[in-house]
Coordinates of N, CA and C in Angstrom, one line a residue:
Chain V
X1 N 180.1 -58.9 -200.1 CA 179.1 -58.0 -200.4 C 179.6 -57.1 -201.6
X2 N 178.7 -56.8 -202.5 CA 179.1 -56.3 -203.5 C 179.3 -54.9 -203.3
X3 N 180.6 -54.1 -204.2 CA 181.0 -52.6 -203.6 C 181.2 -52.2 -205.3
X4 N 181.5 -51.0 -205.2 CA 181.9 -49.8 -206.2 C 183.2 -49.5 -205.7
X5 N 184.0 -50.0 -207.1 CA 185.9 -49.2 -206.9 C 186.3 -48.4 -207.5
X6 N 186.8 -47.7 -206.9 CA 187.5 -46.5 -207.5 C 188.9 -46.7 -207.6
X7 N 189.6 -46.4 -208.8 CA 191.1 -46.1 -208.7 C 191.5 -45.2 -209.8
X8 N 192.6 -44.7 -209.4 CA 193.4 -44.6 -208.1 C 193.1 -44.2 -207.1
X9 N 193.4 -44.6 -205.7 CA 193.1 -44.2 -204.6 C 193.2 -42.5 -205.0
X10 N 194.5 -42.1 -204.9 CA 195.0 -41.0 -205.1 C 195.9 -40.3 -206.0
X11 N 195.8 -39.5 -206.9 CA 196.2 -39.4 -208.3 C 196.6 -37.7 -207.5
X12 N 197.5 -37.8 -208.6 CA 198.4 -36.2 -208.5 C 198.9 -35.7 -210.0
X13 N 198.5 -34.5 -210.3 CA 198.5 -34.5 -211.7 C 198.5 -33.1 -211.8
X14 N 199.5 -32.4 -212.7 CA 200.6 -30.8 -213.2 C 198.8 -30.3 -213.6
X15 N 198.7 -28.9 -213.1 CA 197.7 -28.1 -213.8 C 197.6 -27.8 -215.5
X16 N 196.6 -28.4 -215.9 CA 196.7 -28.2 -217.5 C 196.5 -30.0 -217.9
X17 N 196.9 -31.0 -217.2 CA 196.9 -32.2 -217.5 C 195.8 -33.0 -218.0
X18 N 195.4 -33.7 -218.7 CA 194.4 -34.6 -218.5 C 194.4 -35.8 -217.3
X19 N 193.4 -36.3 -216.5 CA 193.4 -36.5 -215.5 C 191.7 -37.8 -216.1
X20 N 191.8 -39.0 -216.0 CA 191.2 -40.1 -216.1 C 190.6 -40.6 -214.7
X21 N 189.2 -40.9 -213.9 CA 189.2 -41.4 -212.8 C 188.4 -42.4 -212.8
X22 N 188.5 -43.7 -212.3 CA 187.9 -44.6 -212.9 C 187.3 -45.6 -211.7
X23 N 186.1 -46.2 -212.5 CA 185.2 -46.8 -211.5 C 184.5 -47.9 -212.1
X24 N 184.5 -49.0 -210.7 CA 183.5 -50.2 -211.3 C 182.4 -50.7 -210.6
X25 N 181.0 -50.3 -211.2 CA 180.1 -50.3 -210.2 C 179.8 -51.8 -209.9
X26 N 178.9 -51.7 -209.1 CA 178.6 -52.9 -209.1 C 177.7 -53.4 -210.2
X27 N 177.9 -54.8 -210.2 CA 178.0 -55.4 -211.3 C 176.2 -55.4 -212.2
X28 N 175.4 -55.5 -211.3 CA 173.9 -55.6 -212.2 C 173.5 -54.3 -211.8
X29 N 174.4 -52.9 -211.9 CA 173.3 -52.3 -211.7 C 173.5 -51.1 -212.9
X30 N 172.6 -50.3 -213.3 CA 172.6 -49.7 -214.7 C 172.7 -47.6 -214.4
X31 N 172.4 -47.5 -213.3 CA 172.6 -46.3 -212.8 C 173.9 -45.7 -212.4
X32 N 174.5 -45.0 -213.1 CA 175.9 -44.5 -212.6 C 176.1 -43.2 -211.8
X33 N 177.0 -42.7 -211.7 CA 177.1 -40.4 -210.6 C 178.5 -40.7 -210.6
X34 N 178.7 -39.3 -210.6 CA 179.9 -39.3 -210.2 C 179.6 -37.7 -209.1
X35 N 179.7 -38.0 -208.1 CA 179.9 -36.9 -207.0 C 181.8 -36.0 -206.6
X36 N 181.7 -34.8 -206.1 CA 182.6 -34.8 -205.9 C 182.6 -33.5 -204.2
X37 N 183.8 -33.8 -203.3 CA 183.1 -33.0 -202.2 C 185.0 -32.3 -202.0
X38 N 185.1 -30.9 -202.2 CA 186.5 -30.4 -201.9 C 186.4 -30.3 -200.1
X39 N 187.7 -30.0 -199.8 CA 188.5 -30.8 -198.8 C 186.6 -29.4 -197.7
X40 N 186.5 -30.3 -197.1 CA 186.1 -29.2 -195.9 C 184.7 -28.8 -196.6
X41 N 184.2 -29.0 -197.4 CA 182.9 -29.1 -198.1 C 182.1 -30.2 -198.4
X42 N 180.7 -29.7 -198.8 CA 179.6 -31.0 -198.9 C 180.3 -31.4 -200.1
X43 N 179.5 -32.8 -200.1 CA 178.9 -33.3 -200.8 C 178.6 -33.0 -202.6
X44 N 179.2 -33.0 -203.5 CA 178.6 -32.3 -204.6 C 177.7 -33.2 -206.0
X45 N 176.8 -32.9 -206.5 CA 176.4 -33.9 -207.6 C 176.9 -33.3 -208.6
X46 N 177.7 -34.1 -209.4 CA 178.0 -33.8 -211.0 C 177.4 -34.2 -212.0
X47 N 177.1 -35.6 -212.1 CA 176.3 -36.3 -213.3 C 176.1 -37.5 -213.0
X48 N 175.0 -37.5 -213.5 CA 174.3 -39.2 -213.9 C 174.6 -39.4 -215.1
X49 N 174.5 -40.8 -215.4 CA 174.5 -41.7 -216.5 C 173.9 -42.8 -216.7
X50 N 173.5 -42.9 -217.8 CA 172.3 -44.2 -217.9 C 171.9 -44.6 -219.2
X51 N 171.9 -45.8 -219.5 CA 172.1 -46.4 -221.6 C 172.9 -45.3 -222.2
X52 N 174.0 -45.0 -221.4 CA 174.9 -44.5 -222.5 C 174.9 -43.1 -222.4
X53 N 174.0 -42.4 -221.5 CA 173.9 -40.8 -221.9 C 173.9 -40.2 -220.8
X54 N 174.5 -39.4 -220.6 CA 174.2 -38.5 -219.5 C 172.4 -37.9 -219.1
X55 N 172.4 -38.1 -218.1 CA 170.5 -37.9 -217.4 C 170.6 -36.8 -216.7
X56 N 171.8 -36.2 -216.3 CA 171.5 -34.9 -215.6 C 172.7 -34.6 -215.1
X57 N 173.2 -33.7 -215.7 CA 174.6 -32.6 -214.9 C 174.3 -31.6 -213.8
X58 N 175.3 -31.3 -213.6 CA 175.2 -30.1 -212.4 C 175.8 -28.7 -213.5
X59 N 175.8 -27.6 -212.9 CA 177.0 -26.5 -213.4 C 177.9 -26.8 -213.5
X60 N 178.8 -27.8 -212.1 CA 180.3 -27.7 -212.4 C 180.9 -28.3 -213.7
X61 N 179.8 -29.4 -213.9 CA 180.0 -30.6 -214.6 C 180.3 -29.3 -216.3
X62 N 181.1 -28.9 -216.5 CA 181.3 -27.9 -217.8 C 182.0 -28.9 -218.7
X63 N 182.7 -28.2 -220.3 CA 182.6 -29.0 -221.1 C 184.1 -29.2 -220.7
X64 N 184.9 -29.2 -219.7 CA 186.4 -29.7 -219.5 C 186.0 -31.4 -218.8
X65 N 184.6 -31.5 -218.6 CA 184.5 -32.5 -218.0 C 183.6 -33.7 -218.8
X66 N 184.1 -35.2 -219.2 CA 183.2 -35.9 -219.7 C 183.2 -37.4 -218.6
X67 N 181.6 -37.8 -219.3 CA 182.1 -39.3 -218.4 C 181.8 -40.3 -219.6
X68 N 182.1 -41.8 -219.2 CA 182.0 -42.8 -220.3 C 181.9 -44.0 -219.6
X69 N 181.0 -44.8 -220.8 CA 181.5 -46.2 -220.1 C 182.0 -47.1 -221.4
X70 N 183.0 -46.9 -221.2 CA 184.1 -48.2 -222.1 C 184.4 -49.2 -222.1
X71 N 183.5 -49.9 -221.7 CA 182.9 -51.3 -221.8 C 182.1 -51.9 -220.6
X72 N 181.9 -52.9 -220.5 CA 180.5 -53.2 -219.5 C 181.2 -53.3 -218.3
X73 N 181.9 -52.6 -217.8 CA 182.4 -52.2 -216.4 C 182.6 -51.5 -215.7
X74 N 183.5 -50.6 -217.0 CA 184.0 -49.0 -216.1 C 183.3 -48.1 -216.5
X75 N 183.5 -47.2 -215.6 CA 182.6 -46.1 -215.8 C 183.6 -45.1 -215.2
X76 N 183.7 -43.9 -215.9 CA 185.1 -43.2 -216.4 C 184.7 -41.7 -216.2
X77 N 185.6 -40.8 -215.7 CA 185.6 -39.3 -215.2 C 186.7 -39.0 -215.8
X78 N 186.5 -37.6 -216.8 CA 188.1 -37.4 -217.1 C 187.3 -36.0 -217.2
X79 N 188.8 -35.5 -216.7 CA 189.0 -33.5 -216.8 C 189.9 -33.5 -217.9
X80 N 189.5 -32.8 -218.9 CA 190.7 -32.4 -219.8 C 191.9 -31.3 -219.8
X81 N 191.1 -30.5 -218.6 CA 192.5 -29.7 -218.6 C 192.5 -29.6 -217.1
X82 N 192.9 -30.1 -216.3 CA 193.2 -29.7 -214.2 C 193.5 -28.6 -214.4
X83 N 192.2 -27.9 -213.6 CA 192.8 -26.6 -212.7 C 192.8 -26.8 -211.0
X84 N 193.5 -25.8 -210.3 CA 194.3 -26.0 -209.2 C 192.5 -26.0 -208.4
X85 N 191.8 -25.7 -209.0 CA 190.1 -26.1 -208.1 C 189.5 -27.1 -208.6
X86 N 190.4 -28.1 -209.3 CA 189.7 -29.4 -209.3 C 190.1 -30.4 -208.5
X87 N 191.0 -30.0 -207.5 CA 191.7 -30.7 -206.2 C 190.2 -31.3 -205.3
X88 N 190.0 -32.1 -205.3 CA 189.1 -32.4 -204.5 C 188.8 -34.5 -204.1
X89 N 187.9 -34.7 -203.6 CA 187.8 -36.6 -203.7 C 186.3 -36.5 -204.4
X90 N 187.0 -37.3 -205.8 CA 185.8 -37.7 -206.5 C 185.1 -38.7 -206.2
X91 N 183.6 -38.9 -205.7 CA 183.1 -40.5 -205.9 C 182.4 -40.4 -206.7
X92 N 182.3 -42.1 -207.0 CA 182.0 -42.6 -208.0 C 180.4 -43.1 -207.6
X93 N 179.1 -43.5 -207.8 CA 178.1 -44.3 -207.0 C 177.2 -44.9 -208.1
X94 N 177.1 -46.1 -207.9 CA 175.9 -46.8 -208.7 C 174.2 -47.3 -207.8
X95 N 173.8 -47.3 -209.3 CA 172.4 -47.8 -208.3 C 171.9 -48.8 -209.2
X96 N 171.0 -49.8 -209.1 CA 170.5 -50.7 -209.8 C 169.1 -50.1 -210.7
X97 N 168.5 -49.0 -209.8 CA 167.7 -48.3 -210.6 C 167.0 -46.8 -210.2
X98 N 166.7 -46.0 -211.4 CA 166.8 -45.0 -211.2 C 165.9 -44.5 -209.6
X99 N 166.3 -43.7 -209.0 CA 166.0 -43.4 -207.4 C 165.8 -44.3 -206.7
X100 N 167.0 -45.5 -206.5 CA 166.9 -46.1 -205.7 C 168.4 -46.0 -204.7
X101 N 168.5 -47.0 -204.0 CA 169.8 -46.6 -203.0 C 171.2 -46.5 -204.0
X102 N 171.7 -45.7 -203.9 CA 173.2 -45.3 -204.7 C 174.1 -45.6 -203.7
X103 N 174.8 -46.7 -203.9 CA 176.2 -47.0 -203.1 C 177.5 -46.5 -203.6
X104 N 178.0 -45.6 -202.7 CA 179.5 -45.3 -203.1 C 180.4 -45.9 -202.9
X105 N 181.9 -45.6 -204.4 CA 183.1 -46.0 -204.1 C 183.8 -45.6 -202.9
X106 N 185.0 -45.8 -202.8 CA 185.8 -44.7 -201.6 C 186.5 -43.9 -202.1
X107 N 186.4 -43.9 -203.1 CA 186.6 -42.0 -203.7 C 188.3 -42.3 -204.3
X108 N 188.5 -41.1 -204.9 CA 190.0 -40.8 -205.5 C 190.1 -39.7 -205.1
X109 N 191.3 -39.2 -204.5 CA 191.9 -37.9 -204.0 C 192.4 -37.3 -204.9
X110 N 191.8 -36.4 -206.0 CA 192.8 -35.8 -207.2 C 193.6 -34.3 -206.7
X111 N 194.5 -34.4 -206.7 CA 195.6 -33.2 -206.5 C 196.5 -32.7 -207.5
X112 N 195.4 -31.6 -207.6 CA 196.1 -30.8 -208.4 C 197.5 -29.6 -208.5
X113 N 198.6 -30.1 -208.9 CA 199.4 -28.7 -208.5 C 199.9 -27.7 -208.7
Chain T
X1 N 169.4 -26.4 -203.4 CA 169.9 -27.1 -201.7 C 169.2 -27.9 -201.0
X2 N 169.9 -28.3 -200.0 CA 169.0 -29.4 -199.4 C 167.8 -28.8 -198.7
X3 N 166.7 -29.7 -198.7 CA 165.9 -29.3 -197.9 C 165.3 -30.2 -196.3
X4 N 166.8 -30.0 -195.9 CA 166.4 -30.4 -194.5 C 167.7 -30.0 -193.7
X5 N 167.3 -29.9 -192.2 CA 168.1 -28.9 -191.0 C 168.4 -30.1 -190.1
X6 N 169.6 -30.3 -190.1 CA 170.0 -30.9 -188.6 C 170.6 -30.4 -187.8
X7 N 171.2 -30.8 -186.4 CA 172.3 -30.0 -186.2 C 173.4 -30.1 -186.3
X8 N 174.3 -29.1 -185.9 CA 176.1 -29.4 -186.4 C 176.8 -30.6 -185.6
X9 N 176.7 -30.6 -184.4 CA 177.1 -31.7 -184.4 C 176.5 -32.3 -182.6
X10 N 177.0 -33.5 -182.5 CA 176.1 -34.6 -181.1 C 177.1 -35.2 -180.4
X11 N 177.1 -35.4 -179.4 CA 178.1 -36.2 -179.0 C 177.2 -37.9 -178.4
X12 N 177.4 -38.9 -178.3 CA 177.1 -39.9 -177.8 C 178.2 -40.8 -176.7
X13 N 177.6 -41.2 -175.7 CA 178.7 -43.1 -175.6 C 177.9 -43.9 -175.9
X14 N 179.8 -44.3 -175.8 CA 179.7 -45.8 -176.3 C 178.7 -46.6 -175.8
X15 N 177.8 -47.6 -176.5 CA 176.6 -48.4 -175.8 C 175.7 -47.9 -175.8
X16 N 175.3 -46.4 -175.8 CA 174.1 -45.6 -175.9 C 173.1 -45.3 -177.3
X17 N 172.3 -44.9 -176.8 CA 171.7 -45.0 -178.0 C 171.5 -43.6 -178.6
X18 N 172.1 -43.8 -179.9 CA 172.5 -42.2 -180.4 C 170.8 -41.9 -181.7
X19 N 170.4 -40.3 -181.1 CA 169.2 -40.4 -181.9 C 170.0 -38.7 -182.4
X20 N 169.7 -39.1 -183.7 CA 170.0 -38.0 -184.6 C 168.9 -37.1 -185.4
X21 N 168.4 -35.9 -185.1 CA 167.1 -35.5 -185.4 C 167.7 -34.7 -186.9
X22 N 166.1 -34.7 -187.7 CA 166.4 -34.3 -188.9 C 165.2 -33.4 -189.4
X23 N 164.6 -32.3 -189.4 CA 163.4 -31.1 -189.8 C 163.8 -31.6 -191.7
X24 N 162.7 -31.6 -192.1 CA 162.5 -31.1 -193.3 C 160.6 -30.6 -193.5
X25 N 160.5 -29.7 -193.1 CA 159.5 -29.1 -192.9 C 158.7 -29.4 -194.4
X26 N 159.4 -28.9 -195.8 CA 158.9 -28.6 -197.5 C 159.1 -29.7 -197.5
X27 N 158.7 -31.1 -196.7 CA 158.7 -32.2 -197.9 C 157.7 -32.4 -198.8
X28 N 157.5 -33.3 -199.5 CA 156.2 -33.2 -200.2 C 156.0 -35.1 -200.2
X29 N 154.4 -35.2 -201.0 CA 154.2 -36.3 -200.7 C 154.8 -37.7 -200.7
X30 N 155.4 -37.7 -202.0 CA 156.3 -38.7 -202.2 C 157.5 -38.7 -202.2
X31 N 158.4 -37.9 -201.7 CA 159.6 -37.8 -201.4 C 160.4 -38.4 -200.0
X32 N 161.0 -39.4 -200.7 CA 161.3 -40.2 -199.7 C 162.6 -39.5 -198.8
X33 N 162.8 -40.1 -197.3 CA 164.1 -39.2 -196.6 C 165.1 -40.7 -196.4
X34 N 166.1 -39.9 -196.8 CA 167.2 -41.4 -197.0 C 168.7 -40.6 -195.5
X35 N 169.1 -41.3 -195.1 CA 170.3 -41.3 -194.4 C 171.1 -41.9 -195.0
X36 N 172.4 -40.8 -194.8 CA 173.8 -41.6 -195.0 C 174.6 -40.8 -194.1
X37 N 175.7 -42.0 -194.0 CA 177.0 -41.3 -193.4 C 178.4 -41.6 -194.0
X38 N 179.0 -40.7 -193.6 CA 180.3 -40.5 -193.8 C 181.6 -40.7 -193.2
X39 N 182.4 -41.5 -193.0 CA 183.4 -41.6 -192.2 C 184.9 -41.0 -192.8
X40 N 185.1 -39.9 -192.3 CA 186.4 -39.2 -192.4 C 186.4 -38.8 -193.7
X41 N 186.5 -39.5 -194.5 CA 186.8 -38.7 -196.3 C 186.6 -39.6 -197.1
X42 N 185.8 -41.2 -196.6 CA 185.3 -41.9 -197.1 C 184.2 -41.7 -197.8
X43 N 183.8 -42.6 -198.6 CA 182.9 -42.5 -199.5 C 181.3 -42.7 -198.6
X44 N 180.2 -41.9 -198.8 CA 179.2 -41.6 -198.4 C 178.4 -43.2 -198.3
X45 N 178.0 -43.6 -197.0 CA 177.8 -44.9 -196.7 C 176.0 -44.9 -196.6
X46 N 175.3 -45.8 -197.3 CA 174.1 -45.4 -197.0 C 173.4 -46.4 -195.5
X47 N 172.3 -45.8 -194.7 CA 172.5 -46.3 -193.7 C 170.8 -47.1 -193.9
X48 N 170.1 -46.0 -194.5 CA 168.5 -46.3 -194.5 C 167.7 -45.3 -195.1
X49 N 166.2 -45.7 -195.3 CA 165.9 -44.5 -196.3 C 164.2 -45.0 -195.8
X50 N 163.3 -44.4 -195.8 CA 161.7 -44.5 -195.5 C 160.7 -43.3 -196.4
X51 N 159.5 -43.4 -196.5 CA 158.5 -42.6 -197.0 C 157.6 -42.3 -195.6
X52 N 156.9 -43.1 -195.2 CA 156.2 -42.5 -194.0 C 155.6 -43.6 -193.0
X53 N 156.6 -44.4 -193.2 CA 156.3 -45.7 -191.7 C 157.7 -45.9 -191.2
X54 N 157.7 -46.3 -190.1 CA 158.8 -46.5 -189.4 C 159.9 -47.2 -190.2
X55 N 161.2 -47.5 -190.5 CA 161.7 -48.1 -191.0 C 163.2 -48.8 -189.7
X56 N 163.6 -50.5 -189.9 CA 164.5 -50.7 -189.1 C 165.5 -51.7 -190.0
X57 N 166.6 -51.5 -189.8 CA 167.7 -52.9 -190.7 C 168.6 -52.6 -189.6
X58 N 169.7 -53.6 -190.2 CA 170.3 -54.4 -189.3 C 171.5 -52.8 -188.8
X59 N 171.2 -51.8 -189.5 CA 172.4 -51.0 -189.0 C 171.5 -49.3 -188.2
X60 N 170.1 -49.1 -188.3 CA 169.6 -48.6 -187.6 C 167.9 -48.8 -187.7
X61 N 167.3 -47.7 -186.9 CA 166.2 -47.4 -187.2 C 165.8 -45.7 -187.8
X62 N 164.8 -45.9 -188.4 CA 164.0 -44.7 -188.7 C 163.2 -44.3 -188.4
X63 N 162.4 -43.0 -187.8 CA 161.8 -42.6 -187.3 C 160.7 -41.5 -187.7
X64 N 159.8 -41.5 -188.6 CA 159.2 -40.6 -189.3 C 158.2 -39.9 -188.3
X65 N 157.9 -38.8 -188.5 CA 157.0 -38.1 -187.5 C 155.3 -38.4 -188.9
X66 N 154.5 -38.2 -188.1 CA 152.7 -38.5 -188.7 C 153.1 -37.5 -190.2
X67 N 153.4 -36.1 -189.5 CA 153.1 -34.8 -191.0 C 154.2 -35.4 -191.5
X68 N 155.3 -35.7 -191.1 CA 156.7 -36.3 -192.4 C 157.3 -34.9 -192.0
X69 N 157.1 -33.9 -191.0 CA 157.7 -32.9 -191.4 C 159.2 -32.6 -190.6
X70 N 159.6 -34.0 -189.7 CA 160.9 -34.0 -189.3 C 161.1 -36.3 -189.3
X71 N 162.1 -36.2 -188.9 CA 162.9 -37.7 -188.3 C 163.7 -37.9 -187.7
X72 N 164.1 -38.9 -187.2 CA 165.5 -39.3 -186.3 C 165.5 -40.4 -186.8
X73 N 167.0 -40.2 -186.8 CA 167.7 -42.0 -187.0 C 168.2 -42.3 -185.8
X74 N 167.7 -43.2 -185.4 CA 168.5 -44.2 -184.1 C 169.5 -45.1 -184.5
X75 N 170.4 -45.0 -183.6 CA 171.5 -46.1 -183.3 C 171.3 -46.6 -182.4
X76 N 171.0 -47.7 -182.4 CA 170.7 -48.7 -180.7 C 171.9 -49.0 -180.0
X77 N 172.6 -48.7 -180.6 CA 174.2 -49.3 -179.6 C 174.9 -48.9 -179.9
X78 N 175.7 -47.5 -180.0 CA 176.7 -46.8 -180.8 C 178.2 -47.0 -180.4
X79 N 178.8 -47.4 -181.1 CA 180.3 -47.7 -181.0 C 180.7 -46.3 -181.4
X80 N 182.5 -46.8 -181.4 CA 183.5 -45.9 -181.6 C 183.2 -45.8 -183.0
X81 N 183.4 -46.8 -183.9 CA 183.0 -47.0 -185.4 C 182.4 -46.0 -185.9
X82 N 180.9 -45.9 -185.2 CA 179.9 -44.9 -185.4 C 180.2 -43.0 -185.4
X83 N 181.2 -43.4 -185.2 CA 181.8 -41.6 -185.1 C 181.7 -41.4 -186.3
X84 N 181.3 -40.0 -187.0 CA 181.2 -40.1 -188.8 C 180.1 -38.5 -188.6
X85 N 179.9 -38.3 -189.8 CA 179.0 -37.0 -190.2 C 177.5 -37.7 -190.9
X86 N 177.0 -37.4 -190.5 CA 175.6 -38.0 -190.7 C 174.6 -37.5 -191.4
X87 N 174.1 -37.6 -192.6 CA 173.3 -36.9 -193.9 C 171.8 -37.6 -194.1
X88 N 171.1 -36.1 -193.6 CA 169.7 -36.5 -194.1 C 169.7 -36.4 -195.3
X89 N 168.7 -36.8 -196.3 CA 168.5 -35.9 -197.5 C 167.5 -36.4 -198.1
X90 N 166.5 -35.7 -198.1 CA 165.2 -36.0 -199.0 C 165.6 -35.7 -200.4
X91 N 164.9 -36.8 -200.9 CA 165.2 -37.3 -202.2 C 164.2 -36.7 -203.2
X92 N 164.3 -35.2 -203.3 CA 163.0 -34.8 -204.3 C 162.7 -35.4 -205.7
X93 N 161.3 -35.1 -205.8 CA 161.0 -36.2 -206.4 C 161.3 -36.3 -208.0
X94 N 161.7 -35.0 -208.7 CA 162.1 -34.7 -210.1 C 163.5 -35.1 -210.3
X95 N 163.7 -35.2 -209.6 CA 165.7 -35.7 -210.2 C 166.1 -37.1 -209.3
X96 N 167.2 -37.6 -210.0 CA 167.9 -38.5 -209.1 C 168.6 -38.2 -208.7
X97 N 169.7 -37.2 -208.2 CA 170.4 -36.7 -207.8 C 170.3 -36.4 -206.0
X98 N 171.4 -37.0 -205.0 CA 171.1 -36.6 -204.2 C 172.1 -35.3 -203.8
X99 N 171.1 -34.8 -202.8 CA 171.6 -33.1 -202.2 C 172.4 -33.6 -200.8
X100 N 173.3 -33.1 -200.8 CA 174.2 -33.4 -199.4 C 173.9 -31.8 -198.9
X101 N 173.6 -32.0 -197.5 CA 173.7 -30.9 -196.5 C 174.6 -30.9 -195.8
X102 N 175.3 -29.9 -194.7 CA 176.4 -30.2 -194.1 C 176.5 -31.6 -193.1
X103 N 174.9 -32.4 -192.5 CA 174.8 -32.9 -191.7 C 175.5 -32.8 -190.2
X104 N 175.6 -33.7 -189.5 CA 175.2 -33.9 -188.1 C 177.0 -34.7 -188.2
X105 N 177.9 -34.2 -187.5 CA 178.5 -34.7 -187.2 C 178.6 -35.5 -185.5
X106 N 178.6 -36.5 -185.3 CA 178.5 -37.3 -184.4 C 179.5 -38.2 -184.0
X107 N 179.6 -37.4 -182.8 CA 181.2 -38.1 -181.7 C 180.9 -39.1 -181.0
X108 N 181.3 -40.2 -181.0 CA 180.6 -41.6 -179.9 C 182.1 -41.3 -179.1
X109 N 181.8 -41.3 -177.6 CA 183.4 -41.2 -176.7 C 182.4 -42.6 -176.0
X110 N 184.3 -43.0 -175.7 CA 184.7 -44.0 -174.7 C 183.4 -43.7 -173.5

């Protein structure tokens, strides 16, 4: 059955760092998110993406944060500068089309220290 | 925020059939209610999703009331597996983005 991966499982990375998190959705589908839920809290939406552009941020989603897809597979989360509240498990979810079922990765544990 | 109430949490056994109730009173017409769940710090698993007829797959059923203004998801045979935090969430209809609520955390014992 086809899945969404995330790696690294779990990344650890000095406050101030750049911090890359990376994902491969499944394969025919064109809808990307990146969610993110800190330890003991929901659920959070950060951004969609779709032909290339972002379709809808949240607040958090600020300009320390971009996403990309660098070539017809990954689809990419990077913080440019970690602060000690970006500790949290990012996922990653695709869908084949816009509002339809979004399947998630199993997330990356980023720790910030 | 989300716009729907469940409770904090249920307990079930094993073999029973675990029904998980979900109020969303403000839905509106076309907004469909999707379940997912969660196991431990895993990535949000989707279970099922309906507009306003019953809905059943191989991992539950759905249960829409006539006004749409609550649901339950049924588990027909709940394992230990089944232990996890359980997320309604109507899918409003302007964005694709889904709203996570705290959900229903749900204990299946021995």
């Amino acid at each position: 059955e086809p899945e969404v991966t995330q790696t690294p499982s779990h990344q650890v990375t000095q406050m101030g760092q750049e911090v890359i998190l990376r994902c491969v959705p499944i394969s025919n589908h064109l809808y990307f998110y990146w969610y993110r839920q800190i330890l003991g809290q929901k659920v959070e939406f950060l951004v969609s993406f779709y032909n290339n552009e972002i379709s809808e941020k949240s607040e958090i989603f600020d300009d320390q944060f971009s996403v990309e897809r660098p070539d017809g597979s990954n689809f990419t989360l990077k913080i440019r500068s970690t602060k000690l509240e970006d500790s949290a498990m990012y996922f990653c979810a695709s869908s084949i089309s816009e509002k339809n079922i979004q399947y998630f990765g199993a997330g990356t544990r980023l720790s910030v220290l | 925020d989300a716009k729907t109430t469940q409770p904090t949490s249920m307990d079930c056994a094993e073999g029973r059939a675990a029904n998980l109730p979900c109020n969303h009173s403000t839905i509106s017409g076309n907004e469909y209610v999707y379940w997912y769940r969660q196991i431990h710090s895993q990535g949000p698993q989707y279970i099922i999703h309906g507009l306003k007829n019953n809905e059943t797959n191989e991992m539950a059923s759905l249960i829409i009331t006539e006004d749409r203004k609550s649901s339950t998801l049924i588990l027909p045979h709940a394992t230990l597996r089944d232990t996890a935090v359980y997320y309604c969430i109507v899918r409003v209809g302007n964005t694709d983005k889904l709203i996570f609520g705290t959900g229903t955390r749900l204990q299946v014992f021995p």
